[in-house]
PDB file of C-alpha atoms in Angstrom:
ATOM      1  CA  MET A   4      11.082  12.314   8.151  1.00 82.00           C
ATOM      2  CA  ASP A   5       9.290   9.677  10.182  1.00 87.00           C
ATOM      3  CA  GLU A   6       7.188   7.461   7.892  1.00 86.00           C
ATOM      4  CA  LYS A   7       4.047   7.960   9.994  1.00 91.00           C
ATOM      5  CA  TYR A   8       4.302  11.713   9.362  1.00 93.00           C
ATOM      6  CA  SER A   9       5.187  11.233   5.709  1.00 92.00           C
ATOM      7  CA  PHE A  10       2.158   9.003   5.149  1.00 92.00           C
ATOM      8  CA  ALA A  11      -0.200  11.525   6.755  1.00 94.00           C
ATOM      9  CA  LEU A  12       1.285  14.445   4.821  1.00 95.00           C
ATOM     10  CA  ARG A  13       0.950  12.581   1.519  1.00 93.00           C
ATOM     11  CA  LYS A  14      -2.716  11.916   2.202  1.00 93.00           C
ATOM     12  CA  LEU A  15      -3.348  15.543   3.171  1.00 95.00           C
ATOM     13  CA  ALA A  16      -1.464  16.761   0.093  1.00 94.00           C
ATOM     14  CA  LEU A  17      -3.567  14.537  -2.166  1.00 92.00           C
ATOM     15  CA  LEU A  18      -6.658  16.118  -0.631  1.00 93.00           C
ATOM     16  CA  GLY A  19      -5.389  19.583  -1.583  1.00 93.00           C
ATOM     17  CA  ALA A  20      -3.720  20.723   1.641  1.00 94.00           C
ATOM     18  CA  MET A  21      -0.554  21.839  -0.166  1.00 93.00           C
ATOM     19  CA  ASP A  22      -2.378  24.633  -1.979  1.00 90.00           C
ATOM     20  CA  ASP A  23      -4.880  25.809   0.609  1.00 93.00           C
ATOM     21  CA  TYR A  24      -6.641  24.966   3.838  1.00 94.00           C
ATOM     22  CA  ILE A  25      -8.895  21.931   3.614  1.00 94.00           C
ATOM     23  CA  ALA A  26     -11.776  21.170   5.960  1.00 94.00           C
ATOM     24  CA  ILE A  27     -11.252  17.704   7.381  1.00 94.00           C
ATOM     25  CA  SER A  28     -12.416  16.094  10.603  1.00 93.00           C
ATOM     26  CA  SER A  29     -10.366  13.700  12.689  1.00 93.00           C
ATOM     27  CA  ARG A  30     -12.786  10.952  11.680  1.00 94.00           C
ATOM     28  CA  GLU A  31     -12.281  11.670   7.969  1.00 94.00           C
ATOM     29  CA  LEU A  32      -8.511  11.776   8.359  1.00 94.00           C
ATOM     30  CA  GLY A  33      -8.681   8.527  10.305  1.00 93.00           C
ATOM     31  CA  GLU A  34     -10.511   6.888   7.410  1.00 93.00           C
ATOM     32  CA  ALA A  35      -7.880   8.163   4.958  1.00 91.00           C
ATOM     33  CA  LEU A  36      -5.061   6.858   7.167  1.00 92.00           C
ATOM     34  CA  GLU A  37      -6.963   3.668   8.077  1.00 90.00           C
ATOM     35  CA  MET A  38      -6.778   4.347  11.798  1.00 92.00           C
ATOM     36  CA  SER A  39      -9.171   5.295  14.584  1.00 94.00           C
ATOM     37  CA  GLN A  40     -10.474   8.824  15.083  1.00 94.00           C
ATOM     38  CA  GLN A  41      -8.544   9.023  18.355  1.00 95.00           C
ATOM     39  CA  SER A  42      -5.290   8.015  16.647  1.00 95.00           C
ATOM     40  CA  ALA A  43      -5.928  10.526  13.852  1.00 94.00           C
ATOM     41  CA  SER A  44      -6.454  13.305  16.414  1.00 94.00           C
ATOM     42  CA  LYS A  45      -3.133  12.384  18.010  1.00 96.00           C
ATOM     43  CA  ARG A  46      -1.431  12.378  14.598  1.00 96.00           C
ATOM     44  CA  ILE A  47      -2.711  15.907  13.915  1.00 95.00           C
ATOM     45  CA  LEU A  48      -1.238  17.124  17.207  1.00 96.00           C
ATOM     46  CA  GLU A  49       2.079  15.454  16.357  1.00 96.00           C
ATOM     47  CA  LEU A  50       2.153  17.122  12.932  1.00 96.00           C
ATOM     48  CA  LEU A  51       1.439  20.468  14.587  1.00 96.00           C
ATOM     49  CA  ASP A  52       4.247  19.928  17.103  1.00 96.00           C
ATOM     50  CA  GLU A  53       6.653  19.072  14.272  1.00 95.00           C
ATOM     51  CA  LYS A  54       5.462  22.198  12.402  1.00 96.00           C
ATOM     52  CA  TYR A  55       4.462  20.160   9.354  1.00 96.00           C
ATOM     53  CA  ILE A  56       0.943  21.621   9.310  1.00 96.00           C
ATOM     54  CA  VAL A  57      -1.020  24.614  10.532  1.00 97.00           C
ATOM     55  CA  ARG A  58      -4.598  24.378  11.732  1.00 95.00           C
ATOM     56  CA  ASP A  59      -7.517  26.777  11.829  1.00 92.00           C
ATOM     57  CA  LEU A  60     -10.191  25.806  14.344  1.00 88.00           C
ATOM     58  CA  GLY A  61     -13.254  27.314  12.726  1.00 77.00           C
ATOM     59  CA  ALA A  62     -16.691  27.597  14.233  1.00 72.00           C
ATOM     60  CA  ARG A  63     -17.861  24.386  12.575  1.00 80.00           C
ATOM     61  CA  ARG A  64     -14.882  22.399  11.281  1.00 86.00           C
ATOM     62  CA  GLN A  65     -11.122  22.385  11.605  1.00 93.00           C
ATOM     63  CA  ARG A  66      -9.106  23.319   8.552  1.00 94.00           C
ATOM     64  CA  ILE A  67      -5.585  22.087   7.876  1.00 96.00           C
ATOM     65  CA  LYS A  68      -2.820  23.191   5.535  1.00 96.00           C
ATOM     66  CA  LEU A  69       0.741  21.967   5.011  1.00 97.00           C
ATOM     67  CA  THR A  70       3.504  24.334   6.079  1.00 96.00           C
ATOM     68  CA  GLN A  71       6.476  25.080   3.858  1.00 94.00           C
ATOM     69  CA  LYS A  72       8.481  22.675   6.017  1.00 95.00           C
ATOM     70  CA  GLY A  73       5.949  19.921   5.338  1.00 95.00           C
ATOM     71  CA  ILE A  74       5.998  20.633   1.607  1.00 94.00           C
ATOM     72  CA  ASP A  75       9.796  20.736   1.484  1.00 91.00           C
ATOM     73  CA  ASP A  76      10.122  17.385   3.257  1.00 91.00           C
ATOM     74  CA  LEU A  77       7.614  15.806   0.859  1.00 91.00           C
ATOM     75  CA  LYS A  78       9.628  17.166  -2.063  1.00 88.00           C
ATOM     76  CA  LYS A  79      12.784  15.588  -0.645  1.00 86.00           C
ATOM     77  CA  GLU A  80      10.985  12.254  -0.479  1.00 86.00           C
ATOM     78  CA  TYR A  81       9.689  12.683  -4.020  1.00 83.00           C
ATOM     79  CA  ASN A  82      13.182  13.410  -5.322  1.00 77.00           C
ATOM     80  CA  GLU A  83      14.517  10.280  -3.623  1.00 79.00           C
ATOM     81  CA  TYR A  84      11.873   8.133  -5.315  1.00 78.00           C
ATOM     82  CA  ARG A  85      12.500   9.858  -8.636  1.00 74.00           C
ATOM     83  CA  ARG A  86      16.188   8.961  -8.431  1.00 71.00           C
ATOM     84  CA  ILE A  87      15.207   5.373  -7.713  1.00 70.00           C
ATOM     85  CA  PHE A  88      13.026   5.206 -10.827  1.00 69.00           C
ATOM     86  CA  GLU A  89      15.640   6.839 -13.030  1.00 64.00           C
ATOM     87  CA  LEU A  90      18.267   4.286 -12.031  1.00 61.00           C
ATOM     88  CA  THR A  91      16.343   1.025 -12.156  1.00 69.00           C
ATOM     89  CA  ASP A  92      13.428  -0.811 -13.715  1.00 77.00           C
ATOM     90  CA  HIS A  93      12.191  -2.118 -10.388  1.00 84.00           C
ATOM     91  CA  ILE A  94      11.602  -1.064  -6.813  1.00 89.00           C
ATOM     92  CA  THR A  95      12.652  -3.327  -3.947  1.00 93.00           C
ATOM     93  CA  ILE A  96      10.401  -3.701  -0.923  1.00 95.00           C
ATOM     94  CA  HIS A  97      11.774  -5.286   2.240  1.00 97.00           C
ATOM     95  CA  GLY A  98       9.689  -6.999   4.892  1.00 97.00           C
ATOM     96  CA  ASN A  99       9.035 -10.002   7.098  1.00 98.00           C
ATOM     97  CA  VAL A 100       6.950 -13.071   6.321  1.00 97.00           C
ATOM     98  CA  VAL A 101       3.763 -13.154   8.415  1.00 96.00           C
ATOM     99  CA  SER A 102       0.701 -15.371   8.636  1.00 92.00           C
ATOM    100  CA  GLY A 103      -2.470 -14.152   6.968  1.00 82.00           C
ATOM    101  CA  MET A 104      -6.061 -14.754   7.958  1.00 76.00           C
ATOM    102  CA  GLY A 105      -6.428 -17.673   5.565  1.00 74.00           C
ATOM    103  CA  GLU A 106      -8.740 -15.813   3.199  1.00 77.00           C
ATOM    104  CA  GLY A 107      -6.282 -15.557   0.315  1.00 78.00           C
ATOM    105  CA  GLY A 108      -6.647 -19.159  -0.767  1.00 80.00           C
ATOM    106  CA  TYR A 109     -10.427 -18.905  -0.959  1.00 83.00           C
ATOM    107  CA  TYR A 110     -10.327 -15.938  -3.308  1.00 87.00           C
ATOM    108  CA  ILE A 111      -7.373 -17.086  -5.397  1.00 88.00           C
ATOM    109  CA  CYS A 112      -9.071 -20.383  -6.262  1.00 87.00           C
ATOM    110  CA  GLN A 113     -12.160 -18.693  -7.727  1.00 92.00           C
ATOM    111  CA  ASP A 114     -12.363 -19.507 -11.433  1.00 92.00           C
ATOM    112  CA  GLY A 115     -13.196 -15.886 -12.271  1.00 94.00           C
ATOM    113  CA  TYR A 116      -9.800 -14.862 -10.917  1.00 95.00           C
ATOM    114  CA  LYS A 117      -7.780 -17.936 -11.908  1.00 93.00           C
ATOM    115  CA  THR A 118      -8.490 -17.637 -15.624  1.00 94.00           C
ATOM    116  CA  GLN A 119      -7.477 -13.974 -15.600  1.00 96.00           C
ATOM    117  CA  PHE A 120      -4.307 -14.663 -13.614  1.00 96.00           C
ATOM    118  CA  GLN A 121      -3.318 -17.216 -16.238  1.00 95.00           C
ATOM    119  CA  SER A 122      -4.074 -14.981 -19.219  1.00 96.00           C
ATOM    120  CA  LYS A 123      -2.750 -11.711 -17.773  1.00 96.00           C
ATOM    121  CA  LEU A 124       0.101 -12.830 -15.505  1.00 96.00           C
ATOM    122  CA  GLY A 125       1.133 -15.990 -17.324  1.00 95.00           C
ATOM    123  CA  PHE A 126       0.608 -18.448 -14.473  1.00 95.00           C
ATOM    124  CA  THR A 127      -2.077 -20.135 -12.422  1.00 94.00           C
ATOM    125  CA  PRO A 128      -1.326 -19.307  -8.783  1.00 95.00           C
ATOM    126  CA  PHE A 129      -0.896 -21.723  -5.928  1.00 94.00           C
ATOM    127  CA  GLN A 130      -4.008 -21.819  -3.770  1.00 89.00           C
ATOM    128  CA  GLY A 131      -2.912 -19.260  -1.193  1.00 90.00           C
ATOM    129  CA  THR A 132      -0.968 -16.046  -0.704  1.00 93.00           C
ATOM    130  CA  LEU A 133       2.337 -15.200   0.944  1.00 96.00           C
ATOM    131  CA  ASN A 134       1.868 -12.266   3.300  1.00 95.00           C
ATOM    132  CA  ILE A 135       4.734  -9.869   3.942  1.00 97.00           C
ATOM    133  CA  GLN A 136       4.691  -7.107   6.540  1.00 96.00           C
ATOM    134  CA  VAL A 137       6.663  -4.276   5.004  1.00 95.00           C
ATOM    135  CA  ASP A 138       9.500  -2.667   6.954  1.00 94.00           C
ATOM    136  CA  PRO A 139       8.424   0.740   8.360  1.00 88.00           C
ATOM    137  CA  GLU A 140      10.995   2.606   6.279  1.00 87.00           C
ATOM    138  CA  ASP A 141       9.629   0.993   3.088  1.00 90.00           C
ATOM    139  CA  VAL A 142       5.911   1.616   3.660  1.00 87.00           C
ATOM    140  CA  GLY A 143       6.145   4.781   1.565  1.00 83.00           C
ATOM    141  CA  LYS A 144       7.173   2.649  -1.412  1.00 87.00           C
ATOM    142  CA  LEU A 145       3.732   1.028  -1.348  1.00 88.00           C
ATOM    143  CA  ASP A 146       2.161   4.352  -2.329  1.00 82.00           C
ATOM    144  CA  VAL A 147       4.603   4.530  -5.225  1.00 82.00           C
ATOM    145  CA  VAL A 148       3.713   1.003  -6.340  1.00 86.00           C
ATOM    146  CA  ARG A 149      -0.010   1.759  -6.128  1.00 82.00           C
ATOM    147  CA  SER A 150       0.502   4.868  -8.260  1.00 79.00           C
ATOM    148  CA  ILE A 151       1.842   2.674 -11.073  1.00 81.00           C
ATOM    149  CA  ALA A 152      -0.617   1.333 -13.623  1.00 81.00           C
ATOM    150  CA  GLY A 153      -0.900  -2.278 -12.533  1.00 92.00           C
ATOM    151  CA  ILE A 154      -2.663  -5.168 -14.240  1.00 96.00           C
ATOM    152  CA  THR A 155      -6.415  -5.082 -13.661  1.00 96.00           C
ATOM    153  CA  ILE A 156      -8.068  -8.359 -12.712  1.00 96.00           C
ATOM    154  CA  ASN A 157     -11.736  -7.678 -13.276  1.00 95.00           C
ATOM    155  CA  GLY A 158     -14.368  -8.338 -10.657  1.00 93.00           C
ATOM    156  CA  PHE A 159     -17.171 -10.808 -11.299  1.00 93.00           C
ATOM    157  CA  SER A 160     -20.217 -12.462  -9.773  1.00 92.00           C
ATOM    158  CA  SER A 161     -20.512 -16.145  -8.920  1.00 88.00           C
ATOM    159  CA  ASP A 162     -23.310 -18.034  -7.177  1.00 87.00           C
ATOM    160  CA  GLY A 163     -24.988 -14.783  -6.203  1.00 88.00           C
ATOM    161  CA  ARG A 164     -21.831 -13.316  -4.683  1.00 90.00           C
ATOM    162  CA  SER A 165     -19.787 -10.405  -5.978  1.00 90.00           C
ATOM    163  CA  PHE A 166     -15.995 -10.553  -6.130  1.00 91.00           C
ATOM    164  CA  GLY A 167     -14.231  -7.205  -6.439  1.00 91.00           C
ATOM    165  CA  GLU A 168     -11.566  -5.942  -8.767  1.00 93.00           C
ATOM    166  CA  VAL A 169      -7.940  -6.777  -8.013  1.00 94.00           C
ATOM    167  CA  ILE A 170      -4.851  -4.886  -9.165  1.00 94.00           C
ATOM    168  CA  ALA A 171      -1.760  -7.026  -9.739  1.00 96.00           C
ATOM    169  CA  TYR A 172       1.871  -5.926  -9.981  1.00 96.00           C
ATOM    170  CA  LYS A 173       4.428  -8.305 -11.456  1.00 96.00           C
ATOM    171  CA  ALA A 174       7.342  -8.986  -9.143  1.00 97.00           C
ATOM    172  CA  LYS A 175      10.132 -11.416  -8.281  1.00 97.00           C
ATOM    173  CA  ILE A 176      11.235 -13.055  -5.052  1.00 98.00           C
ATOM    174  CA  ARG A 177      14.690 -14.638  -5.333  1.00 95.00           C
ATOM    175  CA  ASN A 178      14.288 -14.753  -9.139  1.00 94.00           C
ATOM    176  CA  ILE A 179      10.921 -16.520  -8.929  1.00 97.00           C
ATOM    177  CA  ASP A 180       8.131 -14.810 -10.874  1.00 97.00           C
ATOM    178  CA  CYS A 181       5.204 -13.750  -8.718  1.00 97.00           C
ATOM    179  CA  ALA A 182       2.814 -10.820  -8.301  1.00 97.00           C
ATOM    180  CA  ILE A 183       1.587  -8.493  -5.594  1.00 96.00           C
ATOM    181  CA  VAL A 184      -2.203  -8.455  -5.525  1.00 95.00           C
ATOM    182  CA  VAL A 185      -4.184  -5.560  -4.078  1.00 91.00           C
ATOM    183  CA  PRO A 186      -7.893  -6.339  -3.650  1.00 87.00           C
ATOM    184  CA  GLU A 187     -10.411  -3.561  -4.150  1.00 79.00           C
ATOM    185  CA  ARG A 188     -11.501  -3.920  -0.531  1.00 71.00           C
ATOM    186  CA  SER A 189      -8.029  -4.285   0.960  1.00 69.00           C
ATOM    187  CA  HIS A 190      -7.639  -2.976   4.524  1.00 61.00           C
ATOM    188  CA  TYR A 191      -3.890  -3.504   4.742  1.00 65.00           C
ATOM    189  CA  VAL A 192      -1.629  -0.477   5.185  1.00 76.00           C
ATOM    190  CA  ASP A 193       1.752  -2.143   5.674  1.00 89.00           C
ATOM    191  CA  THR A 194       1.199  -5.708   4.447  1.00 92.00           C
ATOM    192  CA  ILE A 195       1.360  -7.055   0.889  1.00 94.00           C
ATOM    193  CA  GLU A 196      -0.073 -10.300  -0.490  1.00 95.00           C
ATOM    194  CA  ILE A 197       1.950 -12.290  -3.002  1.00 96.00           C
ATOM    195  CA  ILE A 198       0.669 -14.900  -5.435  1.00 96.00           C
ATOM    196  CA  CYS A 199       2.869 -17.351  -7.331  1.00 97.00           C
ATOM    197  CA  GLN A 200       2.509 -20.617  -9.219  1.00 96.00           C
ATOM    198  CA  TYR A 201       4.628 -22.221  -6.502  1.00 96.00           C
ATOM    199  CA  HIS A 202       4.031 -22.699  -2.774  1.00 96.00           C
ATOM    200  CA  LEU A 203       6.550 -20.015  -1.833  1.00 96.00           C
ATOM    201  CA  ARG A 204       6.817 -20.956   1.827  1.00 96.00           C
ATOM    202  CA  ARG A 205       7.743 -24.510   0.873  1.00 96.00           C
ATOM    203  CA  THR A 206       9.828 -23.694  -2.208  1.00 96.00           C
ATOM    204  CA  LEU A 207      11.928 -21.070  -0.408  1.00 97.00           C
ATOM    205  CA  SER A 208      11.759 -22.701   3.053  1.00 96.00           C
ATOM    206  CA  LEU A 209      10.163 -19.592   4.547  1.00 97.00           C
ATOM    207  CA  GLU A 210       8.817 -19.224   8.068  1.00 96.00           C
ATOM    208  CA  ASP A 211       7.087 -16.390   9.904  1.00 97.00           C
ATOM    209  CA  GLY A 212       9.600 -13.700  10.778  1.00 97.00           C
ATOM    210  CA  ASP A 213      11.966 -14.423   7.885  1.00 98.00           C
ATOM    211  CA  HIS A 214      13.187 -11.244   6.204  1.00 97.00           C
ATOM    212  CA  ILE A 215      12.654 -11.140   2.462  1.00 97.00           C
ATOM    213  CA  ASP A 216      12.966  -8.773  -0.507  1.00 97.00           C
ATOM    214  CA  VAL A 217      10.340  -8.309  -3.218  1.00 97.00           C
ATOM    215  CA  LYS A 218      11.408  -6.703  -6.500  1.00 95.00           C
ATOM    216  CA  VAL A 219       8.401  -5.044  -8.133  1.00 94.00           C
ATOM    217  CA  ASN A 220       8.484  -4.261 -11.862  1.00 89.00           C
ATOM    218  CA  ILE A 221       7.950  -0.588 -12.681  1.00 79.00           C
TER     219      ILE A 221
END
């Protein structure tokens, strides 16, 4: 199943669309999928064409429910992930190194985060993050990672500004200890941010476009 369909079906299933019709607008689905209302409307039509969902256009709101085909394909995906977890103590995510917006360093260097990184992860991170755009076929693994109980880095206030909670997941890149960090206000769908005590780009001689594997502890 195409990952874009899988992602949408997972979101709909989590909203209850496996058991019954749910009322959901294109705008609401767009927010859940982190895309525009127009793109969400197109995704609904694609899911209908693929017979993954059925839709009831009521007088006030559209209602959507997964078909048996949609449910069966989600179950296949679930069983694949279950086999992964039964065979290993980690999940490997593949992707390409990309440039971020430069915000990672600002947040990472905040004392409220740094002290917690040291006490909870065992290292003080380099002042910046390594951004990795996940391969399309591995995007579904991000949902699996986020479903795991990560390490909570508590939010705090400093100089009148609030800094949100961050969830960290211990990982390794080429046997170097690091962590994926997911900010409370993260807008990324297919990109992960990595922190490490080392400057990973320099240490591993990485450039934008380089393909890399991240092994996440589970």
